[in-house]
Short mmCIF file of C-alpha atoms and ligand atoms in Angstrom, two decimals:
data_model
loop_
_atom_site.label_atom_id
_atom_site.label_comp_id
_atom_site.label_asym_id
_atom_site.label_seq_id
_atom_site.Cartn_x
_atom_site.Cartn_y
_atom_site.Cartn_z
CA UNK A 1 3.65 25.37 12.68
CA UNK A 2 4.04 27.28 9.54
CA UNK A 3 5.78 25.23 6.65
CA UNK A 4 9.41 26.97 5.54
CA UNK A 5 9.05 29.16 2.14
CA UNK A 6 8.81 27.35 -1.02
CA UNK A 7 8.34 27.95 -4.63
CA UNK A 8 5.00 26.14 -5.79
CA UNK A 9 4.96 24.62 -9.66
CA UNK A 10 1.91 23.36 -11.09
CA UNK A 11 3.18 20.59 -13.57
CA UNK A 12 0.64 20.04 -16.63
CA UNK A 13 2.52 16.87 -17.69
CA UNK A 14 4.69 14.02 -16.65
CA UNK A 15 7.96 15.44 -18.82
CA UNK A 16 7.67 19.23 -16.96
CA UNK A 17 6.93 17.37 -13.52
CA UNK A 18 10.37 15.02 -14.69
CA UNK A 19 12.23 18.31 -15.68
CA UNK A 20 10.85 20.74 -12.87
CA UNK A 21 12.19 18.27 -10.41
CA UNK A 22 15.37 17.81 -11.91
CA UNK A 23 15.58 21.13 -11.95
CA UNK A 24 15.72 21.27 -8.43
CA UNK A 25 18.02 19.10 -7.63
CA UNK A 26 17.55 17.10 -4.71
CA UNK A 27 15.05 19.66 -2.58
CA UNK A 28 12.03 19.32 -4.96
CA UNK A 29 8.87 17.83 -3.39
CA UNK A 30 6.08 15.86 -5.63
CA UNK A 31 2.44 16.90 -3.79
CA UNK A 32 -0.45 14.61 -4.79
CA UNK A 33 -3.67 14.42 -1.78
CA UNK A 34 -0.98 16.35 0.75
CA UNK A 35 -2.29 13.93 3.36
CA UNK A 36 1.32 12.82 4.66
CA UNK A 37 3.06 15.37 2.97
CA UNK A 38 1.58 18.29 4.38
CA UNK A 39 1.82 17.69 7.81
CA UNK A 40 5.67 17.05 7.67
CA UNK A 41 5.85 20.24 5.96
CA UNK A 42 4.08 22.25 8.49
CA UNK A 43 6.55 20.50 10.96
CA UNK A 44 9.26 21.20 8.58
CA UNK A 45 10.40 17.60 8.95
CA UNK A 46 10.20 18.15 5.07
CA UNK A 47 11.88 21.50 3.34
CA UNK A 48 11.59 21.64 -0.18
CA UNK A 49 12.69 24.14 -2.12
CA UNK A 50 9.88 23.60 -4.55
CA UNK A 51 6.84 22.16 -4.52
CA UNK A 52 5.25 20.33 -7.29
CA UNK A 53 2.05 19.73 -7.75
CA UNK A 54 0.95 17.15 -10.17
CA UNK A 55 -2.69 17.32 -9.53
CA UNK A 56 -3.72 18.91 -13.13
CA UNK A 57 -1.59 16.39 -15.06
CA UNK A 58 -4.18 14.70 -17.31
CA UNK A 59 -5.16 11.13 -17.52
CA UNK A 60 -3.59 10.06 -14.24
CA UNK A 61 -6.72 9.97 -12.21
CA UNK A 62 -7.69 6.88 -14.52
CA UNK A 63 -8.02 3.25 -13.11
CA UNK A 64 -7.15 0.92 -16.05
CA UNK A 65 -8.06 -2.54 -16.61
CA UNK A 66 -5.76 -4.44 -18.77
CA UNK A 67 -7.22 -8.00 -18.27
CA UNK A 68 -4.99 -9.47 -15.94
CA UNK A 69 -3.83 -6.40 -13.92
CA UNK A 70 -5.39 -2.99 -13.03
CA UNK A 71 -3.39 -0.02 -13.49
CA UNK A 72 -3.67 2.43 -11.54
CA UNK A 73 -2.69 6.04 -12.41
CA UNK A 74 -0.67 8.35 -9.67
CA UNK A 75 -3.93 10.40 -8.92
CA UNK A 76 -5.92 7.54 -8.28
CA UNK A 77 -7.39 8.77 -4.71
CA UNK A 78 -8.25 6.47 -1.84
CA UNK A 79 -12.65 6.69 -2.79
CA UNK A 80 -11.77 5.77 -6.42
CA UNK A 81 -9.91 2.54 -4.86
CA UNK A 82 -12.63 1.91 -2.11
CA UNK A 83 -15.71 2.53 -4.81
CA UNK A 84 -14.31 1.00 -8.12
CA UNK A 85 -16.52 -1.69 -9.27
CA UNK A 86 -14.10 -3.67 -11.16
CA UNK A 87 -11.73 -3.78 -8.03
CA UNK A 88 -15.10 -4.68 -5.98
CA UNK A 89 -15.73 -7.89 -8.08
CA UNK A 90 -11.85 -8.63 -8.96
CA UNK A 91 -9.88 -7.96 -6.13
CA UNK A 92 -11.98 -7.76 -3.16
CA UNK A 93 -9.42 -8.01 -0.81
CA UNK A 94 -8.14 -4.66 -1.81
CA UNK A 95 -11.64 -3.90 -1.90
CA UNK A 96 -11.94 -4.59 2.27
CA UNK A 97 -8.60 -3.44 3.11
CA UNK A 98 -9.51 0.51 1.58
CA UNK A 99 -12.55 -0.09 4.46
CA UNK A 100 -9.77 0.27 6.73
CA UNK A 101 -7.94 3.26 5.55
CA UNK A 102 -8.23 6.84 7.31
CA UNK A 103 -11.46 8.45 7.52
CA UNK A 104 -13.56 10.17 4.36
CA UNK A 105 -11.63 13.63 3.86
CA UNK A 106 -8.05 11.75 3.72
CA UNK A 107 -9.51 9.40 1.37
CA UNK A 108 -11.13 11.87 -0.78
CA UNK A 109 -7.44 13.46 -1.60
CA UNK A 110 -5.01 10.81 -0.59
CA UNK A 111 -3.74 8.43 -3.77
CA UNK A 112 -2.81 4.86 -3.87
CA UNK A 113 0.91 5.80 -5.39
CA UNK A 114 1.42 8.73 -3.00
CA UNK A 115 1.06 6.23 -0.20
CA UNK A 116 3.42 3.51 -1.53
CA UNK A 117 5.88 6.86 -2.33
CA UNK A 118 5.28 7.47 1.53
CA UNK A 119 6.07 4.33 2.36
CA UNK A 120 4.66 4.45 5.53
CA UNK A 121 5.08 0.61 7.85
CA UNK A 122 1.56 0.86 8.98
CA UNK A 123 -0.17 2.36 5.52
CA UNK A 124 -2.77 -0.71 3.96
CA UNK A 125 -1.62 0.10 0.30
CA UNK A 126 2.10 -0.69 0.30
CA UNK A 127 1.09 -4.04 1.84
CA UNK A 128 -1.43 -4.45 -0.79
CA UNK A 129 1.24 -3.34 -3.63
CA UNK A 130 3.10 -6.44 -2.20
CA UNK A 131 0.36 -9.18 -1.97
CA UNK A 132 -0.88 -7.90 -5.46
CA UNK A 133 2.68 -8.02 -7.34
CA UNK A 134 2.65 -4.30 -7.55
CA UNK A 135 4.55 -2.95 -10.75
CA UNK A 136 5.64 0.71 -9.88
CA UNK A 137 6.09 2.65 -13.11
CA UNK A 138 8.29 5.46 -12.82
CA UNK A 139 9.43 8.49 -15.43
CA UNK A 140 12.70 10.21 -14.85
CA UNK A 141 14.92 12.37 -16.99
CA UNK A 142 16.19 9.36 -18.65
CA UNK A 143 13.13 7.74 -20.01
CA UNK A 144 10.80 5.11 -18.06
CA UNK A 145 11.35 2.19 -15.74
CA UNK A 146 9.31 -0.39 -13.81
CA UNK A 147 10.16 -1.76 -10.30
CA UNK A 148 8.37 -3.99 -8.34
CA UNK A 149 6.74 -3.40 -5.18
CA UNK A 150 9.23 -5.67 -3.30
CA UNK A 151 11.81 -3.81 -4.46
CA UNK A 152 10.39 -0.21 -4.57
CA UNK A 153 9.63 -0.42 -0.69
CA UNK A 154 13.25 -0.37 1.12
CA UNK A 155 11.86 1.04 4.57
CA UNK A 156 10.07 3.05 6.56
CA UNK A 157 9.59 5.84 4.15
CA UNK A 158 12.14 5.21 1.98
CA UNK A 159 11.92 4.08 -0.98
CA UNK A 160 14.11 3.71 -4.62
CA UNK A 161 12.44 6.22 -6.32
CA UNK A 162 15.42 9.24 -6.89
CA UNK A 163 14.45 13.29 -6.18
CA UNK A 164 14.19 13.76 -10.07
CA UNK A 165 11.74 10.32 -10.58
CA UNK A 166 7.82 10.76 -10.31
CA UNK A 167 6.00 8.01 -10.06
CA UNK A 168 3.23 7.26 -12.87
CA UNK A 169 0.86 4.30 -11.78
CA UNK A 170 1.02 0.93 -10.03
CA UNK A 171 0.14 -2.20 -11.40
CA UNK A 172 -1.41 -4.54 -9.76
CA UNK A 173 -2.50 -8.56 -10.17
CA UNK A 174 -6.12 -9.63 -10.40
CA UNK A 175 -6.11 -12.89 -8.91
CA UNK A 176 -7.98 -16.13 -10.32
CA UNK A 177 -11.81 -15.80 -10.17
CA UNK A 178 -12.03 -17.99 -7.32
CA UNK A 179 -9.24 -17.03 -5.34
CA UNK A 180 -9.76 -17.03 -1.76
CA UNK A 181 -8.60 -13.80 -0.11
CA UNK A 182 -8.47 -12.57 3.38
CA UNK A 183 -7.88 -9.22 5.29
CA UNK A 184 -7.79 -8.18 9.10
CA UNK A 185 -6.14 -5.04 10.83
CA UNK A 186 -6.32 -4.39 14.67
CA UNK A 187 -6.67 -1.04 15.07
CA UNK A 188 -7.74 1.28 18.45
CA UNK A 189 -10.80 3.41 16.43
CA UNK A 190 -11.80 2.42 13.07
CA UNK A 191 -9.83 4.62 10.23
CA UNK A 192 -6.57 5.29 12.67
CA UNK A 193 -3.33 3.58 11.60
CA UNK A 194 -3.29 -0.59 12.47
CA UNK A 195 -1.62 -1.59 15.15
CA UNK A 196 -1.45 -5.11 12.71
CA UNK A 197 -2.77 -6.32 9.77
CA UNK A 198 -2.52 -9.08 7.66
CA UNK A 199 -3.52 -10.14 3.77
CA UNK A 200 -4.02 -13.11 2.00
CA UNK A 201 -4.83 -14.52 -1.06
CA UNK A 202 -4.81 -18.29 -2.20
CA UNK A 203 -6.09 -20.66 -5.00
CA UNK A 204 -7.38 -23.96 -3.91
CA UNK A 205 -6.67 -26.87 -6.45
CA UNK A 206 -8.45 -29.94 -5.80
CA UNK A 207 -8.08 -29.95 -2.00
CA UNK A 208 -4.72 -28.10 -1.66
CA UNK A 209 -3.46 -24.39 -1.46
CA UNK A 210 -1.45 -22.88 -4.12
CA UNK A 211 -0.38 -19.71 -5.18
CA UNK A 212 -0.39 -18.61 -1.39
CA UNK A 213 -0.04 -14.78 -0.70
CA UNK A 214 0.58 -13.26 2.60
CA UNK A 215 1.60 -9.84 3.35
CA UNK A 216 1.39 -7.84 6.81
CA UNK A 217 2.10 -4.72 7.77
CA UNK A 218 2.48 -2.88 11.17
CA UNK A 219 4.86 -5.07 12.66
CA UNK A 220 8.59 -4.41 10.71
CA UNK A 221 10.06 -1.53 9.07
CA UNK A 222 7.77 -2.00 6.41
CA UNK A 223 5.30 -4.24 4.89
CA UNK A 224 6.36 -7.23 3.73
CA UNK A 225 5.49 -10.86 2.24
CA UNK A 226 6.07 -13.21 4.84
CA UNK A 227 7.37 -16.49 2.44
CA UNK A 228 8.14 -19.08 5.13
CA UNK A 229 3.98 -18.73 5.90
CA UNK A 230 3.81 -18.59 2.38
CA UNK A 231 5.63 -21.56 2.41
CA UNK A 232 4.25 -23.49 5.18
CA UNK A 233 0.89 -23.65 3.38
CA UNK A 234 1.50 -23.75 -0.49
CA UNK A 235 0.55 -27.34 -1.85
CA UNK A 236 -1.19 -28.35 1.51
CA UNK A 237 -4.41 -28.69 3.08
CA UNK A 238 -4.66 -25.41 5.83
CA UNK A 239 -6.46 -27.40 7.94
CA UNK A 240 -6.02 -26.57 12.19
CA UNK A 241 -2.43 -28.27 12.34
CA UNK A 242 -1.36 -26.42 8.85
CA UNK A 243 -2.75 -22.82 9.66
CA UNK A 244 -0.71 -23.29 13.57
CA UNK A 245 2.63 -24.08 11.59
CA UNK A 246 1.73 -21.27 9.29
CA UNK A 247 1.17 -18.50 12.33
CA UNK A 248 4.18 -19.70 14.20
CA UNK A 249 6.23 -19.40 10.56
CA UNK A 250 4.61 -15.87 10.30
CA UNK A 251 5.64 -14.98 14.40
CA UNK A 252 8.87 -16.20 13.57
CA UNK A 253 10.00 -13.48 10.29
CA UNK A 254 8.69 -10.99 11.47
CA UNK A 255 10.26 -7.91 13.35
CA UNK A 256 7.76 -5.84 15.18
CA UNK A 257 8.75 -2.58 17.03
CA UNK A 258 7.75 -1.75 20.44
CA UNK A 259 6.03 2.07 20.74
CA UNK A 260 3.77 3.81 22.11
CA UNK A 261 0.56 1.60 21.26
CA UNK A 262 1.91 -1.86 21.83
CA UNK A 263 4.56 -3.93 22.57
CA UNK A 264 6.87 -6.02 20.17
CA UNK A 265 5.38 -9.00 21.78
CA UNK A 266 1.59 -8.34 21.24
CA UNK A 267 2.22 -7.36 17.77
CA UNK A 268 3.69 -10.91 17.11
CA UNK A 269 1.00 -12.14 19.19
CA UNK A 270 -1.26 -9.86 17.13
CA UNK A 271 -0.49 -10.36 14.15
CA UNK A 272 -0.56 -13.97 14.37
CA UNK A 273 -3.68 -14.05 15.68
CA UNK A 274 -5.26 -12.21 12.49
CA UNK A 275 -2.93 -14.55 10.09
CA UNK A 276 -5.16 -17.46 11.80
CA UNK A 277 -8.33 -15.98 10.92
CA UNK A 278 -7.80 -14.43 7.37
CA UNK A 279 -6.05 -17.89 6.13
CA UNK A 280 -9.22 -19.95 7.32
CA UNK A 281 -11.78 -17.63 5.66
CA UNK A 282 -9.29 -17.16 2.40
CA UNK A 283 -9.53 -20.99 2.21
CA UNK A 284 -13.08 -21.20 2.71
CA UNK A 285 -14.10 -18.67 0.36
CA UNK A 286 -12.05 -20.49 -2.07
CA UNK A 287 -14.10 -23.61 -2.13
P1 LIG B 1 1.24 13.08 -0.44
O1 LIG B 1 1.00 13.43 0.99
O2 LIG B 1 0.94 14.12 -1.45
O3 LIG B 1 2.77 12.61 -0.63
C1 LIG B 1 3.33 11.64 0.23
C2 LIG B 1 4.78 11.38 -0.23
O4 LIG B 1 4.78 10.69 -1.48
C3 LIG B 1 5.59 12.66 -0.46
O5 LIG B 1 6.94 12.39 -0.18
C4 LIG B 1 5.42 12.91 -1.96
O6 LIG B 1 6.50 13.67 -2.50
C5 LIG B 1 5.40 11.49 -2.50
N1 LIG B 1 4.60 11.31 -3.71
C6 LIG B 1 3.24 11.41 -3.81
N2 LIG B 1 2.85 11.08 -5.05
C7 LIG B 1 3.99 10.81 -5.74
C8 LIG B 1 4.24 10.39 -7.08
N3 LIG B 1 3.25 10.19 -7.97
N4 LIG B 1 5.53 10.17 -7.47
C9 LIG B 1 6.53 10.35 -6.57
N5 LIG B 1 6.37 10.72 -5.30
C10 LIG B 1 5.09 10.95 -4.89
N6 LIG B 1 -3.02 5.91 5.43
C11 LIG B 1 -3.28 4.59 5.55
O7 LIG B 1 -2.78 3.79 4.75
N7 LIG B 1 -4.10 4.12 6.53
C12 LIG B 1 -4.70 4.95 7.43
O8 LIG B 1 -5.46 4.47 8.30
C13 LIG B 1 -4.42 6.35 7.34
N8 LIG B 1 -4.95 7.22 8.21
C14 LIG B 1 -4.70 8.58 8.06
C15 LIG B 1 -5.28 9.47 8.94
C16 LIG B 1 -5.05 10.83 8.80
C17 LIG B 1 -5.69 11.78 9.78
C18 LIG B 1 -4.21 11.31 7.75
C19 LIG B 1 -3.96 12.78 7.58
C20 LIG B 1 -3.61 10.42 6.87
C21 LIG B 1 -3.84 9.05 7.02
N9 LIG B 1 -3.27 8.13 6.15
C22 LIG B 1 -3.56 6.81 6.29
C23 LIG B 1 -2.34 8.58 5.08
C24 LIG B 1 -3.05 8.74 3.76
O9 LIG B 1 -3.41 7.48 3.25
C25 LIG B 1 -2.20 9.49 2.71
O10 LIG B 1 -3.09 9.92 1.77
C26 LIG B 1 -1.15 8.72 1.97
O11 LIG B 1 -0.26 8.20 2.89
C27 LIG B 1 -0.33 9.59 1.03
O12 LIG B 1 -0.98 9.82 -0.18
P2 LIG B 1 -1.05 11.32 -0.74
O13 LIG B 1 -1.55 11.23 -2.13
O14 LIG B 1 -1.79 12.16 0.21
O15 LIG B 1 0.52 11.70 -0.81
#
């Protein structure tokens, strides 16, 4: 199909991408990669009135480390994520999980922010917004504010963010040195969407977990922290016993969906199965 007809504004900074969009009202459309966007506007599941495209806005392509977070600027693109050295050494879970996302042409255009705006259930960087403590920075007409993930992500594709906001970067945790992390997805070829997937990170302090992280995504109405697994594991040895009350916490919060791929049922089974696995190799690469 052939998108409805649009006006098309290239914004050269933040304040005319703020004031273009207010502008508009409610019908104008931020474009960063296009790789979600696009398509719903060739299906004109999506008709803006204008469309604003923020790709010649300067410094935003910039991946920022400020010690104890990275920053990462709204044209951060998927390669930049997957090939960053600093993420490679300090968060190598993220580093794994961009293994997993789409194939090399999405990920040469698609950014990490434009994905969290999509807010898509089965997408790998809202869930990593979550496990990381994602700050979402956002400019609108009246000034700056900063949301976190868990609260920028209401659903699938929806999101806090008002028709007049833009999105500037996303914050996210480094965690300790010698954190142990985890990732696994289930997917039917390698780069599609996950059927299931699941995230972890943990510190181990002399013989116990702490500072547990898990987030999954594929099997609710968006990706989420699961705390009772959280819970379940934080201040104990994850030994067989643990991990088991851990997966059947995990089974129990969440909410999958039954489609066209799978079942509601072999999701939970699913993703239980991968919460098994990633919190046995976060806790051994912890030690
Ligand atoms: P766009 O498509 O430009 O925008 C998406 C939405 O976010 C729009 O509503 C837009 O207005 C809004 N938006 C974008 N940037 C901002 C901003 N700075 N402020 C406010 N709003 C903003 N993703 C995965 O996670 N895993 C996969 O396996 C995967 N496979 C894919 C396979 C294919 C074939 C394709 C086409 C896409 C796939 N994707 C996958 C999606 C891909 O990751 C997209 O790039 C991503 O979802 C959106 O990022 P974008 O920069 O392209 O956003």
């Amino acid at each position: 199909m052939k998108p409805a007809p649009f006006d098309y504004v290239r914004a050269e900074s933040v304040s005319h991408a703020v004031a273009t969009l207010a502008a508009a009202g409610s019908d104008g459309k931020i474009i960063a990669g296009g790789q979600s966007l696009m398509p719903m506007i060739n299906f004109r599941l999506v008709k803006p009135s204008v469309l604003l495209d923020i790709n010649a806005i300067p410094g935003l392509d910039q991946i920022e480390d400020l010690g104890g977070h990275l920053r990462l600027g709204a044209l951060v693109r998927h390669r930049m994520t997957a090939s960053d050295p600093v993420i490679a050494r300090d968060i190598p879970v993220l580093h794994e999980a961009m293994k997993n996302v789409a194939h090399l042409t999405v990920r040469n255009r698609g950014t990490f922010c434009g994905s969290v705006c999509h807010a898509d259930p089965a997408a790998e960087m809202p869930m990593m917004a979550l496990l990381l403590d994602g700050i979402v920075r956002i400019a609108g007409p009246s000034g700056e504010r900063s949301v976190s993930a868990a609260e920028f992500l209401t659903g699938s594709l929806t999101t806090v963010l008002e028709p007049d906001e833009m999105v500037t970067a996303i914050d996210i945790l480094k965690p300790a040195a010698n954190a142990g992390w985890g990732f696994a997805e289930f997917a039917r070829r390698h780069g599609d969407y996950a059927l299931a997937a699941v995230s972890v990170v943990l510190d181990r302090v002399e013989g116990l977990a702490r500072n547990v992280r898990i987030a999954v995504m594929g099997v609710g109405e968006i990706a989420s922290r699961i705390a009772p697994a959280e819970a379940a594991l934080e201040g104990r040895t994850p030994d067989a016993a643990v991990i088991a009350e851990a997966v059947a916490a995990l089974r129990s919060a969440v909410e999958p969906m039954s489609d066209l791929s799978a079942s509601a049922d072999y999701r939970r089974h699913l993703v239980g199965a991968l919460a098994a696995r990633v919190i046995a190799e976060a806790w051994e690469r912890a030690a």
